[in-house]
PDB file of C-alpha atoms in Angstrom:
ATOM      1  CA  MET A   1       0.000   0.000   0.000  1.00  0.00           C
ATOM      2  CA  ARG A   2       1.415   3.385  -1.033  1.00  0.00           C
ATOM      3  CA  PRO A   3       1.539   5.603   0.873  1.00  0.00           C
ATOM      4  CA  PRO A   4       1.972   3.125   3.749  1.00  0.00           C
ATOM      5  CA  ARG A   5      -1.070   4.398   5.611  1.00  0.00           C
ATOM      6  CA  LEU A   6      -4.631   3.193   6.194  1.00  0.00           C
ATOM      7  CA  ALA A   7      -7.582   4.599   8.101  1.00  0.00           C
ATOM      8  CA  THR A   8      -8.469   2.837  11.331  1.00  0.00           C
ATOM      9  CA  ALA A   9     -11.897   1.892   9.976  1.00  0.00           C
ATOM     10  CA  THR A  10     -10.252   0.267   6.962  1.00  0.00           C
ATOM     11  CA  LEU A  11      -7.907  -1.756   9.132  1.00  0.00           C
ATOM     12  CA  VAL A  12     -10.734  -2.881  11.397  1.00  0.00           C
ATOM     13  CA  ARG A  13     -12.908  -3.964   8.491  1.00  0.00           C
ATOM     14  CA  SER A  14      -9.987  -5.734   6.854  1.00  0.00           C
ATOM     15  CA  GLY A  15      -9.622  -7.834   9.981  1.00  0.00           C
ATOM     16  CA  GLU A  16     -13.126  -9.137   9.321  1.00  0.00           C
ATOM     17  CA  LEU A  17     -11.772 -10.996   6.289  1.00  0.00           C
ATOM     18  CA  PHE A  18      -9.953 -13.304   8.694  1.00  0.00           C
ATOM     19  CA  GLY A  19     -12.642 -13.464  11.355  1.00  0.00           C
ATOM     20  CA  ILE A  20     -10.822 -11.034  13.662  1.00  0.00           C
ATOM     21  CA  ALA A  21     -13.133  -9.075  15.956  1.00  0.00           C
ATOM     22  CA  GLU A  22     -12.976  -5.276  15.986  1.00  0.00           C
ATOM     23  CA  GLY A  23     -11.768  -5.168  19.588  1.00  0.00           C
ATOM     24  CA  THR A  24      -8.969  -7.612  18.861  1.00  0.00           C
ATOM     25  CA  THR A  25      -7.824  -5.567  15.882  1.00  0.00           C
ATOM     26  CA  ARG A  26      -7.787  -2.345  17.896  1.00  0.00           C
ATOM     27  CA  VAL A  27      -5.746  -3.982  20.663  1.00  0.00           C
ATOM     28  CA  ALA A  28      -3.269  -5.270  18.079  1.00  0.00           C
ATOM     29  CA  LEU A  29      -2.943  -1.789  16.558  1.00  0.00           C
ATOM     30  CA  SER A  30      -2.242  -0.279  19.982  1.00  0.00           C
ATOM     31  CA  ARG A  31       0.427  -2.868  20.676  1.00  0.00           C
ATOM     32  CA  MET A  32       2.052  -2.247  17.297  1.00  0.00           C
ATOM     33  CA  VAL A  33       2.220   1.480  18.080  1.00  0.00           C
ATOM     34  CA  ALA A  34       3.849   0.696  21.432  1.00  0.00           C
ATOM     35  CA  ALA A  35       6.365  -1.551  19.661  1.00  0.00           C
ATOM     36  CA  GLY A  36       7.286   1.176  17.172  1.00  0.00           C
ATOM     37  CA  GLU A  37       5.818  -0.722  14.220  1.00  0.00           C
ATOM     38  CA  LEU A  38       3.028   1.798  13.550  1.00  0.00           C
ATOM     39  CA  GLU A  39       2.544   5.517  14.083  1.00  0.00           C
ATOM     40  CA  ALA A  40      -0.819   7.173  14.684  1.00  0.00           C
ATOM     41  CA  ASP A  41      -1.624   9.478  11.773  1.00  0.00           C
ATOM     42  CA  GLY A  42      -4.870  11.438  11.990  1.00  0.00           C
ATOM     43  CA  ASP A  43      -7.735   8.972  11.652  1.00  0.00           C
ATOM     44  CA  GLY A  44      -5.429   6.075  10.861  1.00  0.00           C
ATOM     45  CA  TYR A  45      -1.981   4.565  11.149  1.00  0.00           C
ATOM     46  CA  ARG A  46       1.143   4.460   9.022  1.00  0.00           C
ATOM     47  CA  LEU A  47       3.928   1.913   8.971  1.00  0.00           C
ATOM     48  CA  ALA A  48       7.019   2.719  11.027  1.00  0.00           C
ATOM     49  CA  GLY A  49      10.271   1.151  12.133  1.00  0.00           C
ATOM     50  CA  HIS A  50      11.173  -2.264  10.837  1.00  0.00           C
ATOM     51  CA  LEU A  51       7.781  -2.727   9.134  1.00  0.00           C
ATOM     52  CA  ARG A  52       8.363   0.383   7.011  1.00  0.00           C
ATOM     53  CA  ALA A  53      11.852  -0.885   6.177  1.00  0.00           C
ATOM     54  CA  ARG A  54      10.381  -4.261   5.251  1.00  0.00           C
ATOM     55  CA  GLN A  55       7.928  -2.632   2.864  1.00  0.00           C
ATOM     56  CA  ASP A  56      10.792  -0.778   1.199  1.00  0.00           C
ATOM     57  CA  ARG A  57      12.589  -4.104   0.740  1.00  0.00           C
ATOM     58  CA  GLN A  58       9.417  -5.654  -0.663  1.00  0.00           C
ATOM     59  CA  ASP A  59       9.116  -2.843  -3.182  1.00  0.00           C
ATOM     60  CA  ALA A  60      12.737  -3.324  -4.242  1.00  0.00           C
ATOM     61  CA  SER A  61      12.219  -7.076  -4.532  1.00  0.00           C
ATOM     62  CA  ARG A  62       9.136  -6.583  -6.705  1.00  0.00           C
ATOM     63  CA  ALA A  63      11.105  -4.328  -9.039  1.00  0.00           C
ATOM     64  CA  GLY A  64      14.039  -6.752  -9.151  1.00  0.00           C
ATOM     65  CA  ALA A  65      16.363  -4.004 -10.390  1.00  0.00           C
ATOM     66  CA  THR A  66      20.019  -4.872 -10.961  1.00  0.00           C
ATOM     67  CA  ARG A  67      23.066  -3.085 -12.341  1.00  0.00           C
ATOM     68  CA  ARG A  68      25.334  -4.091 -15.175  1.00  0.00           C
ATOM     69  CA  TRP A  69      27.821  -6.658 -13.891  1.00  0.00           C
ATOM     70  CA  ASP A  70      31.520  -6.423 -14.735  1.00  0.00           C
ATOM     71  CA  GLY A  71      32.457  -9.784 -13.236  1.00  0.00           C
ATOM     72  CA  THR A  72      33.515  -8.562  -9.802  1.00  0.00           C
ATOM     73  CA  TRP A  73      32.096  -9.862  -6.547  1.00  0.00           C
ATOM     74  CA  ARG A  74      31.373  -7.864  -3.432  1.00  0.00           C
ATOM     75  CA  THR A  75      33.207  -9.701  -0.662  1.00  0.00           C
ATOM     76  CA  GLU A  76      32.863  -8.927   3.036  1.00  0.00           C
ATOM     77  CA  VAL A  77      35.313 -10.499   5.493  1.00  0.00           C
ATOM     78  CA  VAL A  78      34.802 -10.349   9.256  1.00  0.00           C
ATOM     79  CA  THR A  79      37.806  -8.753  10.939  1.00  0.00           C
ATOM     80  CA  ALA A  80      37.039  -9.240  14.642  1.00  0.00           C
ATOM     81  CA  ARG A  81      38.469 -12.400  16.183  1.00  0.00           C
ATOM     82  CA  ALA A  82      35.825 -12.736  18.877  1.00  0.00           C
ATOM     83  CA  ARG A  83      32.280 -11.423  18.584  1.00  0.00           C
ATOM     84  CA  PRO A  84      29.326 -11.772  20.944  1.00  0.00           C
ATOM     85  CA  ALA A  85      26.347 -13.754  19.716  1.00  0.00           C
ATOM     86  CA  ALA A  86      24.294 -10.588  19.312  1.00  0.00           C
ATOM     87  CA  SER A  87      26.867  -9.108  16.923  1.00  0.00           C
ATOM     88  CA  ARG A  88      27.000 -12.295  14.873  1.00  0.00           C
ATOM     89  CA  ALA A  89      23.209 -12.355  14.635  1.00  0.00           C
ATOM     90  CA  GLU A  90      23.107  -8.687  13.623  1.00  0.00           C
ATOM     91  CA  LEU A  91      25.615  -9.295  10.837  1.00  0.00           C
ATOM     92  CA  ARG A  92      23.833 -12.385   9.578  1.00  0.00           C
ATOM     93  CA  ALA A  93      20.499 -10.575   9.410  1.00  0.00           C
ATOM     94  CA  ALA A  94      21.942  -7.493   7.705  1.00  0.00           C
ATOM     95  CA  ALA A  95      23.958  -9.548   5.216  1.00  0.00           C
ATOM     96  CA  GLY A  96      20.864 -11.549   4.338  1.00  0.00           C
ATOM     97  CA  ARG A  97      18.864  -8.401   3.674  1.00  0.00           C
ATOM     98  CA  LEU A  98      21.696  -7.202   1.416  1.00  0.00           C
ATOM     99  CA  ARG A  99      21.475 -10.524  -0.455  1.00  0.00           C
ATOM    100  CA  LEU A 100      24.975 -11.558   0.540  1.00  0.00           C
ATOM    101  CA  ALA A 101      25.630 -15.292   0.857  1.00  0.00           C
ATOM    102  CA  GLU A 102      28.015 -16.937   3.315  1.00  0.00           C
ATOM    103  CA  LEU A 103      30.900 -18.740   1.631  1.00  0.00           C
ATOM    104  CA  ARG A 104      32.304 -19.842   4.975  1.00  0.00           C
ATOM    105  CA  GLU A 105      32.237 -18.559   8.547  1.00  0.00           C
ATOM    106  CA  GLY A 106      33.000 -14.854   8.385  1.00  0.00           C
ATOM    107  CA  VAL A 107      33.109 -14.530   4.583  1.00  0.00           C
ATOM    108  CA  TRP A 108      30.097 -13.103   2.742  1.00  0.00           C
ATOM    109  CA  MET A 109      29.876 -12.387  -0.957  1.00  0.00           C
ATOM    110  CA  ARG A 110      27.714 -11.814  -4.009  1.00  0.00           C
ATOM    111  CA  PRO A 111      28.091 -10.495  -7.561  1.00  0.00           C
ATOM    112  CA  ALA A 112      28.529  -6.710  -7.467  1.00  0.00           C
ATOM    113  CA  ASN A 113      25.405  -5.963  -9.493  1.00  0.00           C
ATOM    114  CA  LEU A 114      23.142  -4.307  -6.917  1.00  0.00           C
ATOM    115  CA  ALA A 115      22.808  -0.751  -5.675  1.00  0.00           C
ATOM    116  CA  PRO A 116      23.726  -0.158  -2.016  1.00  0.00           C
ATOM    117  CA  GLY A 117      21.120  -1.437   0.405  1.00  0.00           C
ATOM    118  CA  GLU A 118      19.490   0.228   3.381  1.00  0.00           C
ATOM    119  CA  PRO A 119      21.982   2.439   5.250  1.00  0.00           C
ATOM    120  CA  ALA A 120      21.425   0.615   8.539  1.00  0.00           C
ATOM    121  CA  ASP A 121      22.239  -2.752   6.960  1.00  0.00           C
ATOM    122  CA  GLU A 122      25.270  -1.379   5.140  1.00  0.00           C
ATOM    123  CA  ALA A 123      26.506   0.144   8.401  1.00  0.00           C
ATOM    124  CA  ALA A 124      26.017  -3.133  10.283  1.00  0.00           C
ATOM    125  CA  VAL A 125      28.152  -4.983   7.732  1.00  0.00           C
ATOM    126  CA  ALA A 126      30.790  -2.235   7.528  1.00  0.00           C
ATOM    127  CA  GLY A 127      31.070  -2.221  11.310  1.00  0.00           C
ATOM    128  CA  GLN A 128      32.203  -5.854  11.417  1.00  0.00           C
ATOM    129  CA  CYS A 129      33.764  -6.521   8.022  1.00  0.00           C
ATOM    130  CA  ARG A 130      36.418  -5.365   5.604  1.00  0.00           C
ATOM    131  CA  SER A 131      35.113  -5.032   2.066  1.00  0.00           C
ATOM    132  CA  PHE A 132      36.850  -6.247  -1.098  1.00  0.00           C
ATOM    133  CA  ALA A 133      36.073  -6.364  -4.808  1.00  0.00           C
ATOM    134  CA  SER A 134      37.162  -9.850  -5.849  1.00  0.00           C
ATOM    135  CA  ARG A 135      37.252 -12.037  -8.935  1.00  0.00           C
ATOM    136  CA  PRO A 136      37.106 -15.680  -7.779  1.00  0.00           C
ATOM    137  CA  SER A 137      38.968 -18.195  -9.909  1.00  0.00           C
ATOM    138  CA  ASP A 138      35.988 -20.591  -9.791  1.00  0.00           C
ATOM    139  CA  ASP A 139      33.419 -20.624 -12.575  1.00  0.00           C
ATOM    140  CA  PRO A 140      31.025 -17.857 -11.447  1.00  0.00           C
ATOM    141  CA  ALA A 141      27.867 -19.815 -12.264  1.00  0.00           C
ATOM    142  CA  THR A 142      29.140 -22.796 -10.274  1.00  0.00           C
ATOM    143  CA  LEU A 143      30.034 -20.538  -7.364  1.00  0.00           C
ATOM    144  CA  ALA A 144      26.575 -18.960  -7.428  1.00  0.00           C
ATOM    145  CA  ALA A 145      24.958 -22.401  -7.378  1.00  0.00           C
ATOM    146  CA  ASP A 146      27.083 -23.292  -4.339  1.00  0.00           C
ATOM    147  CA  LEU A 147      26.130 -20.113  -2.496  1.00  0.00           C
ATOM    148  CA  TRP A 148      22.379 -20.186  -3.183  1.00  0.00           C
ATOM    149  CA  ASP A 149      19.816 -22.953  -3.567  1.00  0.00           C
ATOM    150  CA  LEU A 150      18.806 -21.766  -7.012  1.00  0.00           C
ATOM    151  CA  ASP A 151      16.901 -24.911  -7.940  1.00  0.00           C
ATOM    152  CA  GLY A 152      14.923 -24.707  -4.716  1.00  0.00           C
ATOM    153  CA  TRP A 153      14.057 -21.061  -5.286  1.00  0.00           C
ATOM    154  CA  ALA A 154      12.962 -21.750  -8.855  1.00  0.00           C
ATOM    155  CA  ALA A 155      10.781 -24.700  -7.830  1.00  0.00           C
ATOM    156  CA  ARG A 156       9.049 -22.657  -5.137  1.00  0.00           C
ATOM    157  CA  ALA A 157       8.544 -19.785  -7.584  1.00  0.00           C
ATOM    158  CA  GLN A 158       6.838 -22.095 -10.065  1.00  0.00           C
ATOM    159  CA  ALA A 159       4.582 -23.442  -7.322  1.00  0.00           C
ATOM    160  CA  LEU A 160       3.619 -19.897  -6.378  1.00  0.00           C
ATOM    161  CA  ARG A 161       2.908 -19.044 -10.009  1.00  0.00           C
ATOM    162  CA  ARG A 162       0.515 -21.976 -10.140  1.00  0.00           C
ATOM    163  CA  ARG A 163      -1.198 -20.763  -6.972  1.00  0.00           C
ATOM    164  CA  LEU A 164      -1.613 -17.266  -8.394  1.00  0.00           C
ATOM    165  CA  ALA A 165      -3.066 -18.757 -11.574  1.00  0.00           C
ATOM    166  CA  GLU A 166      -5.592 -20.708  -9.492  1.00  0.00           C
ATOM    167  CA  LEU A 167      -6.754 -17.573  -7.672  1.00  0.00           C
ATOM    168  CA  GLN A 168      -6.636 -15.121 -10.580  1.00  0.00           C
ATOM    169  CA  PRO A 169     -10.040 -16.071 -12.117  1.00  0.00           C
ATOM    170  CA  ASP A 170     -11.852 -15.411  -8.827  1.00  0.00           C
ATOM    171  CA  LEU A 171     -10.158 -12.028  -8.522  1.00  0.00           C
ATOM    172  CA  ASP A 172     -10.967 -11.182 -12.123  1.00  0.00           C
ATOM    173  CA  ARG A 173     -14.669 -11.759 -11.438  1.00  0.00           C
ATOM    174  CA  HIS A 174     -14.418  -9.663  -8.249  1.00  0.00           C
ATOM    175  CA  ALA A 175     -15.308 -12.499  -5.887  1.00  0.00           C
ATOM    176  CA  GLY A 176     -15.039 -11.040  -2.402  1.00  0.00           C
ATOM    177  CA  GLU A 177     -14.716 -14.481  -0.822  1.00  0.00           C
ATOM    178  CA  SER A 178     -11.372 -14.882  -2.582  1.00  0.00           C
ATOM    179  CA  LEU A 179      -9.735 -12.023  -0.672  1.00  0.00           C
ATOM    180  CA  ALA A 180      -8.530 -13.983   2.368  1.00  0.00           C
ATOM    181  CA  PRO A 181      -6.788 -16.814   0.457  1.00  0.00           C
ATOM    182  CA  ALA A 182      -5.540 -14.287  -2.097  1.00  0.00           C
ATOM    183  CA  PHE A 183      -3.966 -12.223   0.686  1.00  0.00           C
ATOM    184  CA  VAL A 184      -2.171 -15.279   2.055  1.00  0.00           C
ATOM    185  CA  ALA A 185      -0.821 -16.127  -1.398  1.00  0.00           C
ATOM    186  CA  SER A 186       0.262 -12.529  -1.932  1.00  0.00           C
ATOM    187  CA  ALA A 187       2.257 -12.535   1.296  1.00  0.00           C
ATOM    188  CA  ALA A 188       3.955 -15.791   0.280  1.00  0.00           C
ATOM    189  CA  VAL A 189       5.013 -14.327  -3.065  1.00  0.00           C
ATOM    190  CA  LEU A 190       6.392 -11.170  -1.462  1.00  0.00           C
ATOM    191  CA  ARG A 191       8.427 -13.238   1.004  1.00  0.00           C
ATOM    192  CA  HIS A 192       9.770 -15.387  -1.799  1.00  0.00           C
ATOM    193  CA  MET A 193      10.774 -12.445  -3.964  1.00  0.00           C
ATOM    194  CA  GLN A 194      12.813 -11.114  -1.056  1.00  0.00           C
ATOM    195  CA  ALA A 195      14.752 -14.394  -1.125  1.00  0.00           C
ATOM    196  CA  ASP A 196      15.639 -13.931  -4.805  1.00  0.00           C
ATOM    197  CA  PRO A 197      19.424 -13.344  -4.913  1.00  0.00           C
ATOM    198  CA  LEU A 198      18.971 -11.092  -7.982  1.00  0.00           C
ATOM    199  CA  LEU A 199      21.957 -12.556  -9.771  1.00  0.00           C
ATOM    200  CA  PRO A 200      23.296 -11.460 -13.151  1.00  0.00           C
ATOM    201  CA  ARG A 201      21.548 -13.272 -15.976  1.00  0.00           C
ATOM    202  CA  ASP A 202      24.703 -15.181 -16.925  1.00  0.00           C
ATOM    203  CA  LEU A 203      24.781 -16.841 -13.497  1.00  0.00           C
ATOM    204  CA  LEU A 204      21.184 -18.057 -13.494  1.00  0.00           C
ATOM    205  CA  PRO A 205      20.182 -21.599 -14.457  1.00  0.00           C
ATOM    206  CA  PRO A 206      18.126 -22.066 -17.639  1.00  0.00           C
ATOM    207  CA  GLY A 207      14.435 -21.267 -17.276  1.00  0.00           C
ATOM    208  CA  TRP A 208      14.858 -19.024 -14.242  1.00  0.00           C
ATOM    209  CA  PRO A 209      11.300 -17.889 -13.367  1.00  0.00           C
ATOM    210  CA  GLY A 210      12.068 -14.622 -11.582  1.00  0.00           C
ATOM    211  CA  ALA A 211      10.755 -12.292 -14.283  1.00  0.00           C
ATOM    212  CA  GLU A 212       7.692 -14.461 -14.893  1.00  0.00           C
ATOM    213  CA  LEU A 213       6.814 -14.538 -11.182  1.00  0.00           C
ATOM    214  CA  ARG A 214       7.057 -10.754 -10.996  1.00  0.00           C
ATOM    215  CA  ALA A 215       4.905 -10.267 -14.089  1.00  0.00           C
ATOM    216  CA  ASP A 216       2.278 -12.688 -12.773  1.00  0.00           C
ATOM    217  CA  TYR A 217       2.255 -10.947  -9.428  1.00  0.00           C
ATOM    218  CA  GLU A 218       1.802  -7.451 -10.866  1.00  0.00           C
ATOM    219  CA  ARG A 219      -1.357  -8.563 -12.664  1.00  0.00           C
ATOM    220  CA  TYR A 220      -2.551 -10.471  -9.618  1.00  0.00           C
ATOM    221  CA  ASP A 221      -1.917  -7.591  -7.235  1.00  0.00           C
ATOM    222  CA  ALA A 222      -3.798  -5.132  -9.458  1.00  0.00           C
ATOM    223  CA  ALA A 223      -6.822  -7.441  -9.464  1.00  0.00           C
ATOM    224  CA  PHE A 224      -6.556  -8.057  -5.710  1.00  0.00           C
ATOM    225  CA  THR A 225      -6.450  -4.316  -4.994  1.00  0.00           C
ATOM    226  CA  ALA A 226      -9.536  -3.701  -7.137  1.00  0.00           C
ATOM    227  CA  VAL A 227     -11.528  -6.449  -5.398  1.00  0.00           C
ATOM    228  CA  TRP A 228     -10.443  -5.271  -1.954  1.00  0.00           C
ATOM    229  CA  ARG A 229     -11.545  -1.706  -2.706  1.00  0.00           C
ATOM    230  CA  ASP A 230     -14.930  -2.910  -3.950  1.00  0.00           C
ATOM    231  CA  TRP A 231     -15.340  -5.085  -0.856  1.00  0.00           C
ATOM    232  CA  TYR A 232     -14.519  -2.178   1.441  1.00  0.00           C
ATOM    233  CA  ARG A 233     -16.825   0.299  -0.329  1.00  0.00           C
ATOM    234  CA  ALA A 234     -19.715  -2.156  -0.015  1.00  0.00           C
ATOM    235  CA  ARG A 235     -19.284  -2.130   3.779  1.00  0.00           C
ATOM    236  CA  ARG A 236     -18.904   1.584   4.386  1.00  0.00           C
TER     237      ARG A 236
END
């Protein structure tokens, strides 16, 4: 949703899709404000904190934008000899959000074909690692296949495409009863797109379904949004 804001009445009614009572929804909203996940905004709420950052990552994953690749790899090497568990967990989470893969303990890398990530994640990595631009002697496609489960990602993407295709006809005919399962499928696709390593085309296995999944989802999401708006207007 852009901008990342909804009226309270809209949020409450949306909870009805999943059988959530109005009181329960309002309590959840209050707790999310207390946790820094939402901010009160007039007659509604807007995303804040890590939920706002997650939406930004989702938007970037949907776009799937990459840069021209010159064959170099971004390589991050941990410099500290001893790190507390919290620091290791922080680095692992930030590196994952930057789509870096772990070659071995303390060595993270990926093809240098992406724009810089969120400043907080870049700072977390820079605070524990020394950065290099490397050119591994291994075949780059083989190295990519070792770093990421590309076959697993592709298989899951195809399964999600089939699920979207199953739900699309109901959305196209504006069936309000399809909204709840369609929402669940939408969330699954968004999570999966965030796991896409966004590799250069030359490093992807044949038949990589990334572009097809994104195209399917754009059509699906447009239909879902139209049905949701109709459903909400009918209950105002």
